[in-house]
Coordinates of C-alpha atoms and ligand atoms in Angstrom, one line a residue:
X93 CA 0.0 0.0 0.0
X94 CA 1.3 3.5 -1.2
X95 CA 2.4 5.1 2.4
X96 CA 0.2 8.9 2.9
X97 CA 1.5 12.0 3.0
X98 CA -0.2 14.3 5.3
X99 CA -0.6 18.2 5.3
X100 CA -2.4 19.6 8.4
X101 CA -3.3 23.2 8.7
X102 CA -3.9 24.8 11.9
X103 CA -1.8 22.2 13.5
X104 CA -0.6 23.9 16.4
X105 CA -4.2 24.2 17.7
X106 CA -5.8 22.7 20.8
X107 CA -6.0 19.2 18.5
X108 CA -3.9 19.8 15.9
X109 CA -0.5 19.6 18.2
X110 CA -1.8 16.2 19.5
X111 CA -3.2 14.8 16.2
X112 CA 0.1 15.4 14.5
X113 CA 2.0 13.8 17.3
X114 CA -0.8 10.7 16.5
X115 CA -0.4 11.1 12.9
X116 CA 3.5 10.9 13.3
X117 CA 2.8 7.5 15.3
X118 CA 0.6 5.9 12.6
X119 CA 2.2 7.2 9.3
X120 CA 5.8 8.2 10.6
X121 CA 6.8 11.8 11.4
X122 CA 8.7 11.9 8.0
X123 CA 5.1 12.2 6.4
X124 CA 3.5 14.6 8.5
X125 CA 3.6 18.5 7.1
X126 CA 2.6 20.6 10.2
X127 CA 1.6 24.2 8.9
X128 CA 0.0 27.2 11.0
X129 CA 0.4 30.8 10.8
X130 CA 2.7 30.4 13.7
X131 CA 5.7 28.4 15.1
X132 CA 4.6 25.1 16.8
X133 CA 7.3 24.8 19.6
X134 CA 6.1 21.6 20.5
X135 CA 6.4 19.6 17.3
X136 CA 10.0 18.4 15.8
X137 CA 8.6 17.7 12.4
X138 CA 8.5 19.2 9.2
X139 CA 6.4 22.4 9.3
X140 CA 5.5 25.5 7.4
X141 CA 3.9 28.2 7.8
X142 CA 0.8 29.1 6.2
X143 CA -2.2 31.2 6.3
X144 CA -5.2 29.3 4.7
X145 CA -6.6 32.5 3.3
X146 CA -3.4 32.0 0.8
X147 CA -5.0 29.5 -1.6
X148 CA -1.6 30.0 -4.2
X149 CA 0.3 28.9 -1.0
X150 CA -1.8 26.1 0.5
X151 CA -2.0 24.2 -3.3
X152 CA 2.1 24.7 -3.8
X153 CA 2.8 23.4 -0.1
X154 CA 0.1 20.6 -0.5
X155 CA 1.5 20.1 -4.0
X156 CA 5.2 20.0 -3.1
X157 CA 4.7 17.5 -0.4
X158 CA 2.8 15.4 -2.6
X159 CA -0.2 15.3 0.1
X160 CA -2.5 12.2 -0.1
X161 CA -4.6 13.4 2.7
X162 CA -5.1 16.9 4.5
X163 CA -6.9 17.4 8.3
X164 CA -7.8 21.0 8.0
X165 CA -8.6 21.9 11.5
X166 CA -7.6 25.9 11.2
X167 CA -10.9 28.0 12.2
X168 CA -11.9 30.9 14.8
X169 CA -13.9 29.5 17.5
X170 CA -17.2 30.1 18.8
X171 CA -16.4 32.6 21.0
X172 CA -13.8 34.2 19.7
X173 CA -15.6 34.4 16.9
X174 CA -18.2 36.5 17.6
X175 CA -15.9 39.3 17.9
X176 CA -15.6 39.8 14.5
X177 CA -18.6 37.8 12.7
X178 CA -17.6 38.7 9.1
X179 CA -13.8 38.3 9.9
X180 CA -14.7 34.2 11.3
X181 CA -17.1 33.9 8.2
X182 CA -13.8 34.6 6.0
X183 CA -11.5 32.7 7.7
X184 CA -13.6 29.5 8.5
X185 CA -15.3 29.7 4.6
X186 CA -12.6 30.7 2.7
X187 CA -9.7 28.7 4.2
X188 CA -12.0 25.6 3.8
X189 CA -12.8 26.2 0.5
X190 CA -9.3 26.8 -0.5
X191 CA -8.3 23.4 0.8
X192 CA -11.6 22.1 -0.8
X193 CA -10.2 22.8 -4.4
X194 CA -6.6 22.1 -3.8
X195 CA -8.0 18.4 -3.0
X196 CA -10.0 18.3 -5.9
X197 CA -7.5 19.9 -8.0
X198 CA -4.2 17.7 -6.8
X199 CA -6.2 14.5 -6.7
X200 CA -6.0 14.2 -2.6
X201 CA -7.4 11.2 -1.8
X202 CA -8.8 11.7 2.1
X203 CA -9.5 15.2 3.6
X204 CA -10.8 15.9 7.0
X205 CA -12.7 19.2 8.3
X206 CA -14.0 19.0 12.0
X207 CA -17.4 20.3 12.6
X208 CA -19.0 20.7 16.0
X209 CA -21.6 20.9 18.9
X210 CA -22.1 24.1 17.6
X211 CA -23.7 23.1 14.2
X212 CA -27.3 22.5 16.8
X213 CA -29.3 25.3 18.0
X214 CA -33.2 26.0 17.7
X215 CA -36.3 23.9 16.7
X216 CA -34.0 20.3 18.4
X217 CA -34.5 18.4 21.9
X218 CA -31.5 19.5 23.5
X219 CA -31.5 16.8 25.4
X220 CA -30.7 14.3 22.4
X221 CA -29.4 16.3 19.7
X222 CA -30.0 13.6 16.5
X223 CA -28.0 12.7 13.7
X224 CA -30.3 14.1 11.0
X225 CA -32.2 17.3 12.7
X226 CA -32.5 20.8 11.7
X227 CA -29.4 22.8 12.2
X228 CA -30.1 26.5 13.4
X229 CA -27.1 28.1 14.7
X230 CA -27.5 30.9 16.5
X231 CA -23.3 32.0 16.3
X232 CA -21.4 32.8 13.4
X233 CA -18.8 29.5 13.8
X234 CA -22.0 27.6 14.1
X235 CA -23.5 28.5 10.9
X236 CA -19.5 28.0 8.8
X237 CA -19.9 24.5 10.8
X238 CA -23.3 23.9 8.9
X239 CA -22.0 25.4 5.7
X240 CA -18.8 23.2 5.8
X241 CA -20.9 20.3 6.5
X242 CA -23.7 20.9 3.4
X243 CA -19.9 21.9 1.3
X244 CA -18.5 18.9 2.6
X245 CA -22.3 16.5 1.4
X246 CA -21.7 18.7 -2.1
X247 CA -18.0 18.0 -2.6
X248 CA -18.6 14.3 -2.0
X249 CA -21.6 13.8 -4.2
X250 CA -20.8 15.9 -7.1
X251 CA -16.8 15.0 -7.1
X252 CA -16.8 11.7 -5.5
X253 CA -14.3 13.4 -2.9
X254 CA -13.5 11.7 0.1
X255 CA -14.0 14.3 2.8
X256 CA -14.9 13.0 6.3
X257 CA -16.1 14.7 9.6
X258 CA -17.0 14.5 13.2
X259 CA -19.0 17.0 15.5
X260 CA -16.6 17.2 17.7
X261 CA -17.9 17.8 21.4
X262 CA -15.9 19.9 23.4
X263 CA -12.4 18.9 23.9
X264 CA -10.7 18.5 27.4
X265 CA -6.6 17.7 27.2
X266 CA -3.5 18.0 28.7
X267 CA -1.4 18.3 26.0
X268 CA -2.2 21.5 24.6
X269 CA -4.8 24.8 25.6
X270 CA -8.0 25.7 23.6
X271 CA -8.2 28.7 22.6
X272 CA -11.3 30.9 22.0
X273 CA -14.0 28.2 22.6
X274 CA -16.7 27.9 25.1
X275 CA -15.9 24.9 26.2
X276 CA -12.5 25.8 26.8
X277 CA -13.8 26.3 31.0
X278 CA -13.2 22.4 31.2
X279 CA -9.7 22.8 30.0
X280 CA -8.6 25.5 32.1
X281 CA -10.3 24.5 35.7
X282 CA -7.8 21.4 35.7
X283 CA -5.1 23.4 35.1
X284 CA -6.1 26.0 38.7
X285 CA -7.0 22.7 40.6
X286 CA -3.6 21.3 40.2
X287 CA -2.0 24.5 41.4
X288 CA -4.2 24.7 44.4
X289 CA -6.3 27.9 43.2
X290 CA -9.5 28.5 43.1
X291 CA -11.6 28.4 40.0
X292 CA -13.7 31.6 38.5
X293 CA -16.1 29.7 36.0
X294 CA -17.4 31.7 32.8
X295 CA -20.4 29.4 32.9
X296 CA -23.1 28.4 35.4
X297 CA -22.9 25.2 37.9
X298 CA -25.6 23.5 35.6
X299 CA -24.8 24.4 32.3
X300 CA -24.9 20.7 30.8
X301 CA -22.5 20.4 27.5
X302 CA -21.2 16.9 25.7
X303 CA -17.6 16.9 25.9
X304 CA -14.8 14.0 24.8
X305 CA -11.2 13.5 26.4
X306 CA -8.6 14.4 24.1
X307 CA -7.6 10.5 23.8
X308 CA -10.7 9.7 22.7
X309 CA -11.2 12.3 20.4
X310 CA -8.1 12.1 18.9
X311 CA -8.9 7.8 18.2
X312 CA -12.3 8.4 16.8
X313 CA -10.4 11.2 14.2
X314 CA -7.7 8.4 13.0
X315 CA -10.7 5.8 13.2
X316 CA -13.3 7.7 11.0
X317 CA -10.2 8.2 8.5
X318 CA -8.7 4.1 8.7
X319 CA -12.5 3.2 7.9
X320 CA -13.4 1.8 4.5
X321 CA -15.3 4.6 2.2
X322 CA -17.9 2.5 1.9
X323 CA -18.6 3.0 6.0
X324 CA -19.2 6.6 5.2
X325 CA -22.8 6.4 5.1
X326 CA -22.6 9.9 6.5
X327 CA -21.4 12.5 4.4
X328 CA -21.7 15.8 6.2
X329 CA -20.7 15.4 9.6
X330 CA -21.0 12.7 12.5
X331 CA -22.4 13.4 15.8
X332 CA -19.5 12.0 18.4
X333 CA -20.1 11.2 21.6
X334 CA -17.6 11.3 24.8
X335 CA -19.5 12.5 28.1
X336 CA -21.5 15.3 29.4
X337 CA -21.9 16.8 32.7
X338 CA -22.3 20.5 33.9
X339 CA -19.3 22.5 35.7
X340 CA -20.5 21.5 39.4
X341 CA -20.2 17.8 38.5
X342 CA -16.5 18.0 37.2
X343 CA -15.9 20.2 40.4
X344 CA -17.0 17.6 42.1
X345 CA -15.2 14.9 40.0
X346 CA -11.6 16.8 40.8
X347 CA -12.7 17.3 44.5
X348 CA -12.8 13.2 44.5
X349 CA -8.8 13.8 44.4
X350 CA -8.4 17.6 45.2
X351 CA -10.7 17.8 48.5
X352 CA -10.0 21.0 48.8
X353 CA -10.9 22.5 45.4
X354 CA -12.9 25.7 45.6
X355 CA -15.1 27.0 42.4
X356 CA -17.0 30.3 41.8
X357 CA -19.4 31.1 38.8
X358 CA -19.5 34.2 36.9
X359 CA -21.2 33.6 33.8
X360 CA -20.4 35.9 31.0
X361 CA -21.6 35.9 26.9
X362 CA -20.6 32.2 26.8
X363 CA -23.6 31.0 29.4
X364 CA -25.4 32.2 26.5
X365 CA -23.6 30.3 23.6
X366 CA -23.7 27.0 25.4
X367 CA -27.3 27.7 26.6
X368 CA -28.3 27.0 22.5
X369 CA -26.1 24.2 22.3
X370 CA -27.3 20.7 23.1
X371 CA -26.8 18.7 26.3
X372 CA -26.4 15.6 25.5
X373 CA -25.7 13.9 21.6
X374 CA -26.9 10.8 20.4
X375 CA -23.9 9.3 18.5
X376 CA -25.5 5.9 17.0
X377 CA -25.0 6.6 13.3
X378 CA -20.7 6.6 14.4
X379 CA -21.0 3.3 16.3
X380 CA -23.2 2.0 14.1
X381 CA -21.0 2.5 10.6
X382 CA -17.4 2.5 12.0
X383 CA -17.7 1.5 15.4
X384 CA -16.7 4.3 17.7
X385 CA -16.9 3.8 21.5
X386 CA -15.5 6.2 24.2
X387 CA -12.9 4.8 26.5
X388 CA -13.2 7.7 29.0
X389 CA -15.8 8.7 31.5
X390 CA -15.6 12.1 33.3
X391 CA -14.0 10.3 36.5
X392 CA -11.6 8.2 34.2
X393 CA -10.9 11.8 32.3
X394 CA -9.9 13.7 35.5
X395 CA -7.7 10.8 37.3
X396 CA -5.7 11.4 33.9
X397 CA -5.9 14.9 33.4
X398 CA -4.4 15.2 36.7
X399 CA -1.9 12.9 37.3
X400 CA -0.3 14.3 33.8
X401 CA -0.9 18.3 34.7
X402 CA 0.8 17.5 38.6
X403 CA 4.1 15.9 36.9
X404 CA 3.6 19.4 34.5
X405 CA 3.4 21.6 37.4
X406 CA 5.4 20.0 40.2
X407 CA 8.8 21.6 41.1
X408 CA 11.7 20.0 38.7
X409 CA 14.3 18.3 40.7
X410 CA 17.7 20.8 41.0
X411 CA 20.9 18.9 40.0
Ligands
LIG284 N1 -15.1 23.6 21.6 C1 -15.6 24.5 20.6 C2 -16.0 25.8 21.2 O1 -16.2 25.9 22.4 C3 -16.9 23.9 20.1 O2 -16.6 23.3 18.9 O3 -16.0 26.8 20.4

């Protein structure tokens, strides 16, 4: 079998620095092509740096590495993109597009593009946000999300191109720091628990949201892309599935090891995003055509987030 070459943009994003180290594992690091607008100080492979809005530079770097597949994870996030609505709109659109028609134009045989929680809003149960249910956004990263996903449906069926997707909960790792999400609260109150501060949380103590570990997240990615084509019975995105819980039930998850964590809420504008998102999401169609299962449960997911974020923040040994 002809061995991939892979071209990642945004790589040095919450998932893209631990997808690449994944990648590197699966395909060797020789065939990973890292590219960002910025440095990526935690990845020793080949990189370059690119803005996606530069289609004559994306289909030259895709060309010259002779790219079989491309995960194009490089977007504004839901929060920080409603700064600048138009500005998200262009970057999220465009830059997808771009690496739409450098696919199609250089024969690239596998793309991914992640879509998210944030594709649901209005007229669903939010309780069980379906497979195949309206999608009514209600911000601006939402509504590229949908449009990716119908691009994604047209690219397939009119070009036969292979382009793949999950709705990717939010993501909770270790590894590496969201940036600009609404979900990023579940990231960062790990990261005060371990030091021993208290945590201010953007959200309310009930504010239910699915959410997937990193490991998990990152498996379902490479699992979606190993799986045959003819798997792919869904062609716009997949609902995944992790966990869900509110922020007073992962307080009380890291109080299981940290007693004496102490958490605050202040909600801000993202109680409102994640009040139109769903709860909970009903991921059958993923277990049903490639067989995805999560491996971590919020307990599981805080035993590991902390034991790695205590080695990261515990005094290094003097020599
Ligand atoms: N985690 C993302 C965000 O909060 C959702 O895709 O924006």
């Amino acid at each position: 079998m002809k061995q991939d070459r892979i071209l990642v943009t945004g790589a040095g994003g919450q998932i893209g620095q631990v997808l690449c180290q994944a990648l590197a594992v699966r395909h060797g690091a020789s065939n990973i092509l890292a590219t960002d607008i910025r440095a990526i100080p935690s990845w020793q492979g080949a990189f370059a740096r690119l803005d996606v809005l530069d289609a004559p530079s994306l289909t030259e770097l895709t060309r010259e590495w002779g790219a079989t597949q491309i995960y194009h994870l490089a977007a504004i996030l839901s929060a920080a993109g409603e700064k600048d609505p138009l500005r998200t709109w262009q970057i999220n659109m465009d830059g997808f597009l771009h690496v739409m028609e450098t696919a199609l134009q250089l024969s690239v045989s596998r793309v991914f593009h992640p879509s998210s929680i944030a594709a649901f809003g209005a007229g669903i149960d939010l309780d069980r946000a379906g497979q195949h249910v309206p999608l009514i956004p209600a911000t601006v990263y939402g509504i590229t999300k949908v449009a990716g996903e119908n691009w994604s449906y047209y690219y397939h069926q009119r070009y036969g191109l292979d382009i793949r997707s999950l709705r990717y909960p939010g993501i909770v790792g270790h590894q590496s720091d969201p940036g600009g999400g609404t979900t990023d609260y579940a990231v960062d109150i790990y990261h005060y628990a371990v030091q021993g501060k208290p945590f201010r949380c953007f959200l309310a103590e009930d504010t239910r949201l699915p959410m997937i570990y990193m490991d998990d997240a990152i498996r379902a990615t490479l699992a979606l892309m190993d799986a045959p084509a003819g798997n792919i019975r869904v062609r716009t995105s997949y609902n995944l599935g992790g966990m869900d819980f509110s922020p007073e039930e992962i307080a009380a998850s890291i109080r299981k090891e940290i007693p004496g964590f102490e958490i605050t809420y202040a909600p801000d504008h993202r109680q409102q995003i994640a009040a139109g998102w769903p709860r909970r999401i009903d991921d059958s169609a993923a277990r049903e055509d490639w067989g995805w299962k999560p491996e971590f449960d919020l307990d599981a997911m805080t035993r590991d987030m902390i034991r790695h974020l205590s080695l990261r923040y515990s005094p290094q040994p003097q020599s």
